[in-house]
Amino acid sequence: MIADPTVGPRDQPPADNCLYVFGIVDGGRHLSAADAVALRDAEVDSAALCLAAVGSVAAVYSALDPTSLTAGEEEDLAAEQLAGLARRHDAVVRSLAAAGPVLPMRLGTLCADASRLIALLRGSTRQIVAALDSVRGRSEWSVRVSTVPAASTSSAAAVAGTGTDYLLDRRQHQRRLAEDAKAVALAAGELDAELAALAERTRERVYRADTVVARSYLVPDAARGELVRVLASISDRLRDAGCAVEVVGPLPPYSFTDVRLEVVP
């Protein structure tokens, strides 16, 4: 259960701590018993989560010793600390998203104390309410389609070194590659078009050299069944054409919110 939203002296973290902010939600939110179990599995103490509320909006945070974010002397230790922070951040945001709209904060968002956090919320309440409404009843789905390198094949004649047969074999191989590429492009374009038609917003993701589609879709939860149907039918065609299809969702709207809380001097 998130702590009572009233901020008083006993709610303040120790003087040497700051606040780690996970996300912004509707005012008056709380975590269910199921959320608490999920957080415990992710090694997150739900009792340590607090709520700084201003009217209809609230920020979910926990106390944090800033020295815990100090990079270790060894690079592997620093990477392990960052990975642990990212897992905890994602676990909390996912639990919040399961119960209602959430605006995920950027990883590592800190604030000096609860009174300053409340001042920041109060100054941006109208924008925050609009942002929450824009993701209410919607989830992010991330889709990446990439080509799988084809195995190198050659005919017995080519291996034997017959010049004419080698050229014919190579020409046929190139023709097959072109046909496969055309089939992939058609199926990937159809997949992207159908998902985009279901989505209210889309966001391009970082492309790699082998990537055909890399996009996030903000889709109303009411359209989830149709989304799953489209993914299942067209993904099979893409896999048959030699592609790898990665689908991650439903997710909190990581790609469709950009809430920044700056520390007040």
PDB file of C-alpha atoms in Angstrom:
ATOM      1  CA  MET A   1       0.000   0.000   0.000  1.00  0.00           C
ATOM      2  CA  ILE A   2       1.314   3.458  -0.863  1.00  0.00           C
ATOM      3  CA  ALA A   3       1.671   5.668   2.164  1.00  0.00           C
ATOM      4  CA  ASP A   4      -0.951   8.275   3.055  1.00  0.00           C
ATOM      5  CA  PRO A   5      -0.587  11.258   0.696  1.00  0.00           C
ATOM      6  CA  THR A   6      -0.469  13.763   3.555  1.00  0.00           C
ATOM      7  CA  VAL A   7       3.116  14.926   3.844  1.00  0.00           C
ATOM      8  CA  GLY A   8       4.222  15.646   7.376  1.00  0.00           C
ATOM      9  CA  PRO A   9       7.479  15.534   9.336  1.00  0.00           C
ATOM     10  CA  ARG A  10       7.291  11.772   9.868  1.00  0.00           C
ATOM     11  CA  ASP A  11       6.846  11.241   6.118  1.00  0.00           C
ATOM     12  CA  GLN A  12      10.070  13.018   5.313  1.00  0.00           C
ATOM     13  CA  PRO A  13      13.045  10.762   4.575  1.00  0.00           C
ATOM     14  CA  PRO A  14      16.179  11.084   6.714  1.00  0.00           C
ATOM     15  CA  ALA A  15      18.121  14.276   6.108  1.00  0.00           C
ATOM     16  CA  ASP A  16      20.898  12.497   4.215  1.00  0.00           C
ATOM     17  CA  ASN A  17      18.408  10.931   1.779  1.00  0.00           C
ATOM     18  CA  CYS A  18      16.682  12.284  -1.312  1.00  0.00           C
ATOM     19  CA  LEU A  19      13.633  11.059  -3.199  1.00  0.00           C
ATOM     20  CA  TYR A  20      13.703   8.672  -6.131  1.00  0.00           C
ATOM     21  CA  VAL A  21      10.637   9.353  -8.291  1.00  0.00           C
ATOM     22  CA  PHE A  22       9.168   6.425 -10.265  1.00  0.00           C
ATOM     23  CA  GLY A  23       6.165   7.959 -11.957  1.00  0.00           C
ATOM     24  CA  ILE A  24       3.082  10.145 -11.760  1.00  0.00           C
ATOM     25  CA  VAL A  25      -0.424   8.734 -11.318  1.00  0.00           C
ATOM     26  CA  ASP A  26      -3.937   9.849 -10.467  1.00  0.00           C
ATOM     27  CA  GLY A  27      -4.311  11.200  -6.943  1.00  0.00           C
ATOM     28  CA  GLY A  28      -5.519   8.741  -4.314  1.00  0.00           C
ATOM     29  CA  ARG A  29      -3.984   5.658  -5.940  1.00  0.00           C
ATOM     30  CA  HIS A  30      -2.852   2.626  -3.965  1.00  0.00           C
ATOM     31  CA  LEU A  31      -1.219  -0.703  -4.693  1.00  0.00           C
ATOM     32  CA  SER A  32      -3.270  -3.893  -4.542  1.00  0.00           C
ATOM     33  CA  ALA A  33      -2.197  -7.092  -2.820  1.00  0.00           C
ATOM     34  CA  ALA A  34      -1.342  -8.553  -6.240  1.00  0.00           C
ATOM     35  CA  ASP A  35       0.879  -5.554  -6.950  1.00  0.00           C
ATOM     36  CA  ALA A  36       2.652  -6.055  -3.641  1.00  0.00           C
ATOM     37  CA  VAL A  37       3.377  -9.682  -4.546  1.00  0.00           C
ATOM     38  CA  ALA A  38       4.750  -8.684  -7.959  1.00  0.00           C
ATOM     39  CA  LEU A  39       6.936  -6.034  -6.372  1.00  0.00           C
ATOM     40  CA  ARG A  40       8.208  -8.468  -3.766  1.00  0.00           C
ATOM     41  CA  ASP A  41       9.176 -10.894  -6.523  1.00  0.00           C
ATOM     42  CA  ALA A  42      11.159  -8.035  -8.062  1.00  0.00           C
ATOM     43  CA  GLU A  43      12.817  -7.396  -4.673  1.00  0.00           C
ATOM     44  CA  VAL A  44      10.917  -4.135  -4.176  1.00  0.00           C
ATOM     45  CA  ASP A  45       9.419  -3.339  -0.763  1.00  0.00           C
ATOM     46  CA  SER A  46       5.993  -1.898  -1.545  1.00  0.00           C
ATOM     47  CA  ALA A  47       5.790  -0.502   1.994  1.00  0.00           C
ATOM     48  CA  ALA A  48       8.699   1.788   1.142  1.00  0.00           C
ATOM     49  CA  LEU A  49       6.712   3.530  -1.611  1.00  0.00           C
ATOM     50  CA  CYS A  50       5.179   6.901  -0.790  1.00  0.00           C
ATOM     51  CA  LEU A  51       2.771   9.243  -2.503  1.00  0.00           C
ATOM     52  CA  ALA A  52       3.178  13.011  -2.845  1.00  0.00           C
ATOM     53  CA  ALA A  53      -0.259  14.231  -3.920  1.00  0.00           C
ATOM     54  CA  VAL A  54      -1.525  17.543  -5.249  1.00  0.00           C
ATOM     55  CA  GLY A  55      -5.254  17.398  -5.982  1.00  0.00           C
ATOM     56  CA  SER A  56      -5.903  14.941  -8.804  1.00  0.00           C
ATOM     57  CA  VAL A  57      -2.266  13.987  -9.438  1.00  0.00           C
ATOM     58  CA  ALA A  58       0.417  12.297  -7.379  1.00  0.00           C
ATOM     59  CA  ALA A  59       4.036  11.228  -7.665  1.00  0.00           C
ATOM     60  CA  VAL A  60       5.153   7.811  -6.437  1.00  0.00           C
ATOM     61  CA  TYR A  61       8.574   7.853  -4.801  1.00  0.00           C
ATOM     62  CA  SER A  62      10.802   6.222  -2.231  1.00  0.00           C
ATOM     63  CA  ALA A  63      13.638   7.503  -0.060  1.00  0.00           C
ATOM     64  CA  LEU A  64      17.083   6.925  -1.509  1.00  0.00           C
ATOM     65  CA  ASP A  65      20.579   7.383  -0.192  1.00  0.00           C
ATOM     66  CA  PRO A  66      22.340   9.279  -3.014  1.00  0.00           C
ATOM     67  CA  THR A  67      25.629   7.536  -2.262  1.00  0.00           C
ATOM     68  CA  SER A  68      24.036   4.283  -3.443  1.00  0.00           C
ATOM     69  CA  LEU A  69      24.138   5.711  -6.972  1.00  0.00           C
ATOM     70  CA  THR A  70      27.856   6.394  -6.820  1.00  0.00           C
ATOM     71  CA  ALA A  71      29.656   4.331  -9.386  1.00  0.00           C
ATOM     72  CA  GLY A  72      31.935   1.691  -7.950  1.00  0.00           C
ATOM     73  CA  GLU A  73      35.631   1.545  -8.674  1.00  0.00           C
ATOM     74  CA  GLU A  74      35.055  -1.450 -10.895  1.00  0.00           C
ATOM     75  CA  GLU A  75      33.081  -0.986 -14.102  1.00  0.00           C
ATOM     76  CA  ASP A  76      31.226  -4.286 -13.616  1.00  0.00           C
ATOM     77  CA  LEU A  77      30.004  -3.147 -10.190  1.00  0.00           C
ATOM     78  CA  ALA A  78      28.703   0.135 -11.609  1.00  0.00           C
ATOM     79  CA  ALA A  79      26.874  -1.728 -14.390  1.00  0.00           C
ATOM     80  CA  GLU A  80      25.351  -4.126 -11.855  1.00  0.00           C
ATOM     81  CA  GLN A  81      24.096  -1.220  -9.729  1.00  0.00           C
ATOM     82  CA  LEU A  82      22.517   0.451 -12.763  1.00  0.00           C
ATOM     83  CA  ALA A  83      20.879  -2.799 -13.869  1.00  0.00           C
ATOM     84  CA  GLY A  84      19.414  -3.303 -10.406  1.00  0.00           C
ATOM     85  CA  LEU A  85      18.060   0.250 -10.371  1.00  0.00           C
ATOM     86  CA  ALA A  86      16.497  -0.249 -13.807  1.00  0.00           C
ATOM     87  CA  ARG A  87      14.814  -3.510 -12.754  1.00  0.00           C
ATOM     88  CA  ARG A  88      13.375  -1.896  -9.628  1.00  0.00           C
ATOM     89  CA  HIS A  89      12.194   1.152 -11.574  1.00  0.00           C
ATOM     90  CA  ASP A  90      10.471  -1.008 -14.199  1.00  0.00           C
ATOM     91  CA  ALA A  91       8.854  -3.255 -11.580  1.00  0.00           C
ATOM     92  CA  VAL A  92       7.258  -0.299  -9.813  1.00  0.00           C
ATOM     93  CA  VAL A  93       6.113   1.397 -13.031  1.00  0.00           C
ATOM     94  CA  ARG A  94       4.605  -1.846 -14.377  1.00  0.00           C
ATOM     95  CA  SER A  95       2.701  -2.396 -11.128  1.00  0.00           C
ATOM     96  CA  LEU A  96       1.328   1.135 -11.273  1.00  0.00           C
ATOM     97  CA  ALA A  97       0.361   0.716 -14.934  1.00  0.00           C
ATOM     98  CA  ALA A  98      -1.570  -2.471 -14.135  1.00  0.00           C
ATOM     99  CA  ALA A  99      -3.985  -0.449 -11.967  1.00  0.00           C
ATOM    100  CA  GLY A 100      -4.379   2.734 -14.006  1.00  0.00           C
ATOM    101  CA  PRO A 101      -2.590   5.378 -16.060  1.00  0.00           C
ATOM    102  CA  VAL A 102       0.992   6.194 -15.161  1.00  0.00           C
ATOM    103  CA  LEU A 103       3.517   8.653 -16.549  1.00  0.00           C
ATOM    104  CA  PRO A 104       6.879   6.908 -16.124  1.00  0.00           C
ATOM    105  CA  MET A 105       9.709   9.151 -14.998  1.00  0.00           C
ATOM    106  CA  ARG A 106      13.106   8.899 -16.583  1.00  0.00           C
ATOM    107  CA  LEU A 107      15.420   6.387 -14.921  1.00  0.00           C
ATOM    108  CA  GLY A 108      17.313   8.105 -12.108  1.00  0.00           C
ATOM    109  CA  THR A 109      14.913  11.037 -11.516  1.00  0.00           C
ATOM    110  CA  LEU A 110      15.693  12.510  -8.087  1.00  0.00           C
ATOM    111  CA  CYS A 111      14.180  15.260  -5.960  1.00  0.00           C
ATOM    112  CA  ALA A 112      15.534  16.775  -2.755  1.00  0.00           C
ATOM    113  CA  ASP A 113      12.434  16.299  -0.563  1.00  0.00           C
ATOM    114  CA  ALA A 114       8.655  15.851  -0.597  1.00  0.00           C
ATOM    115  CA  SER A 115       7.829  19.537  -0.210  1.00  0.00           C
ATOM    116  CA  ARG A 116       9.805  20.377  -3.322  1.00  0.00           C
ATOM    117  CA  LEU A 117       8.253  17.479  -5.205  1.00  0.00           C
ATOM    118  CA  ILE A 118       4.792  18.767  -4.314  1.00  0.00           C
ATOM    119  CA  ALA A 119       5.742  22.267  -5.471  1.00  0.00           C
ATOM    120  CA  LEU A 120       6.779  20.829  -8.831  1.00  0.00           C
ATOM    121  CA  LEU A 121       3.522  18.917  -9.176  1.00  0.00           C
ATOM    122  CA  ARG A 122       1.485  21.965  -8.255  1.00  0.00           C
ATOM    123  CA  GLY A 123       3.156  24.014 -10.973  1.00  0.00           C
ATOM    124  CA  SER A 124       2.456  21.431 -13.682  1.00  0.00           C
ATOM    125  CA  THR A 125      -0.888  19.928 -12.636  1.00  0.00           C
ATOM    126  CA  ARG A 126      -2.775  20.931 -15.782  1.00  0.00           C
ATOM    127  CA  GLN A 127      -0.165  19.454 -18.119  1.00  0.00           C
ATOM    128  CA  ILE A 128       0.103  16.299 -16.016  1.00  0.00           C
ATOM    129  CA  VAL A 129      -3.664  15.717 -16.034  1.00  0.00           C
ATOM    130  CA  ALA A 130      -3.722  16.072 -19.824  1.00  0.00           C
ATOM    131  CA  ALA A 131      -0.799  13.657 -20.166  1.00  0.00           C
ATOM    132  CA  LEU A 132      -2.457  11.084 -17.897  1.00  0.00           C
ATOM    133  CA  ASP A 133      -5.666  11.296 -19.904  1.00  0.00           C
ATOM    134  CA  SER A 134      -3.705  10.761 -23.123  1.00  0.00           C
ATOM    135  CA  VAL A 135      -2.481   7.332 -21.931  1.00  0.00           C
ATOM    136  CA  ARG A 136      -5.520   6.292 -19.887  1.00  0.00           C
ATOM    137  CA  GLY A 137      -6.838   2.915 -21.042  1.00  0.00           C
ATOM    138  CA  ARG A 138      -3.906   2.490 -23.421  1.00  0.00           C
ATOM    139  CA  SER A 139      -0.743   0.375 -23.454  1.00  0.00           C
ATOM    140  CA  GLU A 140       2.514   0.429 -25.359  1.00  0.00           C
ATOM    141  CA  TRP A 141       3.489  -2.448 -27.627  1.00  0.00           C
ATOM    142  CA  SER A 142       7.008  -2.679 -29.012  1.00  0.00           C
ATOM    143  CA  VAL A 143       7.565  -4.605 -32.248  1.00  0.00           C
ATOM    144  CA  ARG A 144      10.845  -5.319 -34.007  1.00  0.00           C
ATOM    145  CA  VAL A 145      11.218  -7.346 -37.183  1.00  0.00           C
ATOM    146  CA  SER A 146      14.750  -8.258 -38.221  1.00  0.00           C
ATOM    147  CA  THR A 147      16.210 -10.390 -40.951  1.00  0.00           C
ATOM    148  CA  VAL A 148      18.015 -13.607 -40.112  1.00  0.00           C
ATOM    149  CA  PRO A 149      21.205 -14.150 -42.135  1.00  0.00           C
ATOM    150  CA  ALA A 150      20.584 -16.882 -44.664  1.00  0.00           C
ATOM    151  CA  ALA A 151      22.837 -19.916 -44.547  1.00  0.00           C
ATOM    152  CA  SER A 152      25.431 -19.951 -47.283  1.00  0.00           C
ATOM    153  CA  THR A 153      24.535 -22.604 -49.859  1.00  0.00           C
ATOM    154  CA  SER A 154      26.207 -23.720 -53.025  1.00  0.00           C
ATOM    155  CA  SER A 155      25.554 -26.472 -55.533  1.00  0.00           C
ATOM    156  CA  ALA A 156      27.833 -29.413 -56.116  1.00  0.00           C
ATOM    157  CA  ALA A 157      28.743 -27.926 -59.485  1.00  0.00           C
ATOM    158  CA  ALA A 158      29.759 -24.686 -57.852  1.00  0.00           C
ATOM    159  CA  VAL A 159      31.887 -26.535 -55.330  1.00  0.00           C
ATOM    160  CA  ALA A 160      33.477 -28.464 -58.159  1.00  0.00           C
ATOM    161  CA  GLY A 161      34.367 -25.146 -59.711  1.00  0.00           C
ATOM    162  CA  THR A 162      32.460 -25.367 -63.007  1.00  0.00           C
ATOM    163  CA  GLY A 163      32.387 -21.757 -64.197  1.00  0.00           C
ATOM    164  CA  THR A 164      29.067 -21.708 -66.067  1.00  0.00           C
ATOM    165  CA  ASP A 165      27.224 -23.708 -63.426  1.00  0.00           C
ATOM    166  CA  TYR A 166      28.680 -21.477 -60.711  1.00  0.00           C
ATOM    167  CA  LEU A 167      27.368 -18.341 -62.421  1.00  0.00           C
ATOM    168  CA  LEU A 168      23.929 -19.898 -62.932  1.00  0.00           C
ATOM    169  CA  ASP A 169      23.818 -21.012 -59.318  1.00  0.00           C
ATOM    170  CA  ARG A 170      24.830 -17.571 -58.122  1.00  0.00           C
ATOM    171  CA  ARG A 171      22.201 -15.894 -60.300  1.00  0.00           C
ATOM    172  CA  GLN A 172      19.475 -18.175 -58.942  1.00  0.00           C
ATOM    173  CA  HIS A 173      20.653 -17.509 -55.398  1.00  0.00           C
ATOM    174  CA  GLN A 174      20.505 -13.753 -55.949  1.00  0.00           C
ATOM    175  CA  ARG A 175      17.019 -14.088 -57.451  1.00  0.00           C
ATOM    176  CA  ARG A 176      15.832 -16.028 -54.394  1.00  0.00           C
ATOM    177  CA  LEU A 177      17.276 -13.394 -52.102  1.00  0.00           C
ATOM    178  CA  ALA A 178      15.485 -10.644 -54.015  1.00  0.00           C
ATOM    179  CA  GLU A 179      12.182 -12.543 -53.882  1.00  0.00           C
ATOM    180  CA  ASP A 180      12.589 -13.161 -50.155  1.00  0.00           C
ATOM    181  CA  ALA A 181      13.391  -9.483 -49.559  1.00  0.00           C
ATOM    182  CA  LYS A 182      10.273  -8.451 -51.485  1.00  0.00           C
ATOM    183  CA  ALA A 183       8.107 -10.848 -49.473  1.00  0.00           C
ATOM    184  CA  VAL A 184       9.576  -9.525 -46.222  1.00  0.00           C
ATOM    185  CA  ALA A 185       9.048  -5.909 -47.217  1.00  0.00           C
ATOM    186  CA  LEU A 186       5.407  -6.574 -48.171  1.00  0.00           C
ATOM    187  CA  ALA A 187       4.603  -8.484 -44.983  1.00  0.00           C
ATOM    188  CA  ALA A 188       6.452  -6.015 -42.751  1.00  0.00           C
ATOM    189  CA  GLY A 189       4.713  -3.079 -44.410  1.00  0.00           C
ATOM    190  CA  GLU A 190       1.333  -4.756 -43.929  1.00  0.00           C
ATOM    191  CA  LEU A 191       2.099  -5.488 -40.281  1.00  0.00           C
ATOM    192  CA  ASP A 192       3.168  -1.914 -39.586  1.00  0.00           C
ATOM    193  CA  ALA A 193       0.147  -0.466 -41.407  1.00  0.00           C
ATOM    194  CA  GLU A 194      -2.364  -2.635 -39.544  1.00  0.00           C
ATOM    195  CA  LEU A 195      -0.781  -1.970 -36.150  1.00  0.00           C
ATOM    196  CA  ALA A 196      -0.580   1.754 -36.869  1.00  0.00           C
ATOM    197  CA  ALA A 197      -4.281   1.739 -37.758  1.00  0.00           C
ATOM    198  CA  LEU A 198      -5.053   0.267 -34.323  1.00  0.00           C
ATOM    199  CA  ALA A 199      -2.707   2.633 -32.509  1.00  0.00           C
ATOM    200  CA  GLU A 200      -3.411   6.207 -31.522  1.00  0.00           C
ATOM    201  CA  ARG A 201       0.270   7.099 -31.680  1.00  0.00           C
ATOM    202  CA  THR A 202       3.451   5.450 -32.906  1.00  0.00           C
ATOM    203  CA  ARG A 203       7.106   6.046 -32.221  1.00  0.00           C
ATOM    204  CA  GLU A 204      10.089   4.915 -34.248  1.00  0.00           C
ATOM    205  CA  ARG A 205      12.728   2.980 -32.326  1.00  0.00           C
ATOM    206  CA  VAL A 206      16.450   2.735 -32.948  1.00  0.00           C
ATOM    207  CA  TYR A 207      17.188   0.784 -36.088  1.00  0.00           C
ATOM    208  CA  ARG A 208      19.954  -1.757 -36.536  1.00  0.00           C
ATOM    209  CA  ALA A 209      21.400  -2.817 -39.857  1.00  0.00           C
ATOM    210  CA  ASP A 210      19.278  -5.983 -39.916  1.00  0.00           C
ATOM    211  CA  THR A 211      16.045  -4.274 -38.824  1.00  0.00           C
ATOM    212  CA  VAL A 212      12.991  -4.085 -41.089  1.00  0.00           C
ATOM    213  CA  VAL A 213      10.511  -2.656 -38.570  1.00  0.00           C
ATOM    214  CA  ALA A 214      11.264  -1.134 -35.171  1.00  0.00           C
ATOM    215  CA  ARG A 215       8.335   0.783 -33.760  1.00  0.00           C
ATOM    216  CA  SER A 216       6.311   1.284 -30.596  1.00  0.00           C
ATOM    217  CA  TYR A 217       2.519   1.561 -30.773  1.00  0.00           C
ATOM    218  CA  LEU A 218       0.207   3.150 -28.203  1.00  0.00           C
ATOM    219  CA  VAL A 219      -2.900   0.989 -28.514  1.00  0.00           C
ATOM    220  CA  PRO A 220      -6.242   1.267 -26.661  1.00  0.00           C
ATOM    221  CA  ASP A 221      -6.707  -1.729 -24.382  1.00  0.00           C
ATOM    222  CA  ALA A 222     -10.081  -2.328 -26.061  1.00  0.00           C
ATOM    223  CA  ALA A 223      -8.210  -3.140 -29.305  1.00  0.00           C
ATOM    224  CA  ARG A 224      -5.827  -5.640 -27.712  1.00  0.00           C
ATOM    225  CA  GLY A 225      -7.626  -8.673 -29.125  1.00  0.00           C
ATOM    226  CA  GLU A 226      -7.384  -7.352 -32.684  1.00  0.00           C
ATOM    227  CA  LEU A 227      -3.731  -6.433 -32.149  1.00  0.00           C
ATOM    228  CA  VAL A 228      -2.919  -9.971 -31.024  1.00  0.00           C
ATOM    229  CA  ARG A 229      -4.742 -11.379 -34.048  1.00  0.00           C
ATOM    230  CA  VAL A 230      -2.792  -9.167 -36.472  1.00  0.00           C
ATOM    231  CA  LEU A 231       0.507 -10.028 -34.805  1.00  0.00           C
ATOM    232  CA  ALA A 232      -0.201 -13.744 -34.942  1.00  0.00           C
ATOM    233  CA  SER A 233      -1.265 -13.874 -38.589  1.00  0.00           C
ATOM    234  CA  ILE A 234       1.411 -11.659 -40.126  1.00  0.00           C
ATOM    235  CA  SER A 235       4.238 -12.717 -37.798  1.00  0.00           C
ATOM    236  CA  ASP A 236       3.908 -16.275 -39.110  1.00  0.00           C
ATOM    237  CA  ARG A 237       4.410 -15.016 -42.660  1.00  0.00           C
ATOM    238  CA  LEU A 238       7.458 -13.039 -41.621  1.00  0.00           C
ATOM    239  CA  ARG A 239       8.989 -16.000 -39.832  1.00  0.00           C
ATOM    240  CA  ASP A 240       8.332 -18.179 -42.864  1.00  0.00           C
ATOM    241  CA  ALA A 241      10.238 -15.581 -44.891  1.00  0.00           C
ATOM    242  CA  GLY A 242      13.214 -15.915 -42.564  1.00  0.00           C
ATOM    243  CA  CYS A 243      12.655 -13.045 -40.125  1.00  0.00           C
ATOM    244  CA  ALA A 244      12.801 -12.811 -36.373  1.00  0.00           C
ATOM    245  CA  VAL A 245       9.777 -11.085 -34.833  1.00  0.00           C
ATOM    246  CA  GLU A 246      10.050  -9.653 -31.319  1.00  0.00           C
ATOM    247  CA  VAL A 247       6.923  -8.350 -29.581  1.00  0.00           C
ATOM    248  CA  VAL A 248       6.984  -6.828 -26.098  1.00  0.00           C
ATOM    249  CA  GLY A 249       3.758  -5.723 -24.447  1.00  0.00           C
ATOM    250  CA  PRO A 250       1.603  -4.601 -22.937  1.00  0.00           C
ATOM    251  CA  LEU A 251       3.990  -2.025 -21.456  1.00  0.00           C
ATOM    252  CA  PRO A 252       3.637   1.238 -19.555  1.00  0.00           C
ATOM    253  CA  PRO A 253       3.747   4.157 -22.029  1.00  0.00           C
ATOM    254  CA  TYR A 254       7.529   4.596 -21.812  1.00  0.00           C
ATOM    255  CA  SER A 255       7.825   5.889 -25.391  1.00  0.00           C
ATOM    256  CA  PHE A 256       4.839   8.218 -25.226  1.00  0.00           C
ATOM    257  CA  THR A 257       5.469  10.321 -22.131  1.00  0.00           C
ATOM    258  CA  ASP A 258       8.186  12.813 -21.404  1.00  0.00           C
ATOM    259  CA  VAL A 259       7.597  14.167 -17.911  1.00  0.00           C
ATOM    260  CA  ARG A 260      10.576  15.933 -16.420  1.00  0.00           C
ATOM    261  CA  LEU A 261      10.680  17.157 -12.844  1.00  0.00           C
ATOM    262  CA  GLU A 262      13.592  19.460 -12.195  1.00  0.00           C
ATOM    263  CA  VAL A 263      14.898  19.975  -8.711  1.00  0.00           C
ATOM    264  CA  VAL A 264      13.936  23.367  -7.308  1.00  0.00           C
ATOM    265  CA  PRO A 265      17.032  25.262  -6.073  1.00  0.00           C
TER     266      PRO A 265
END
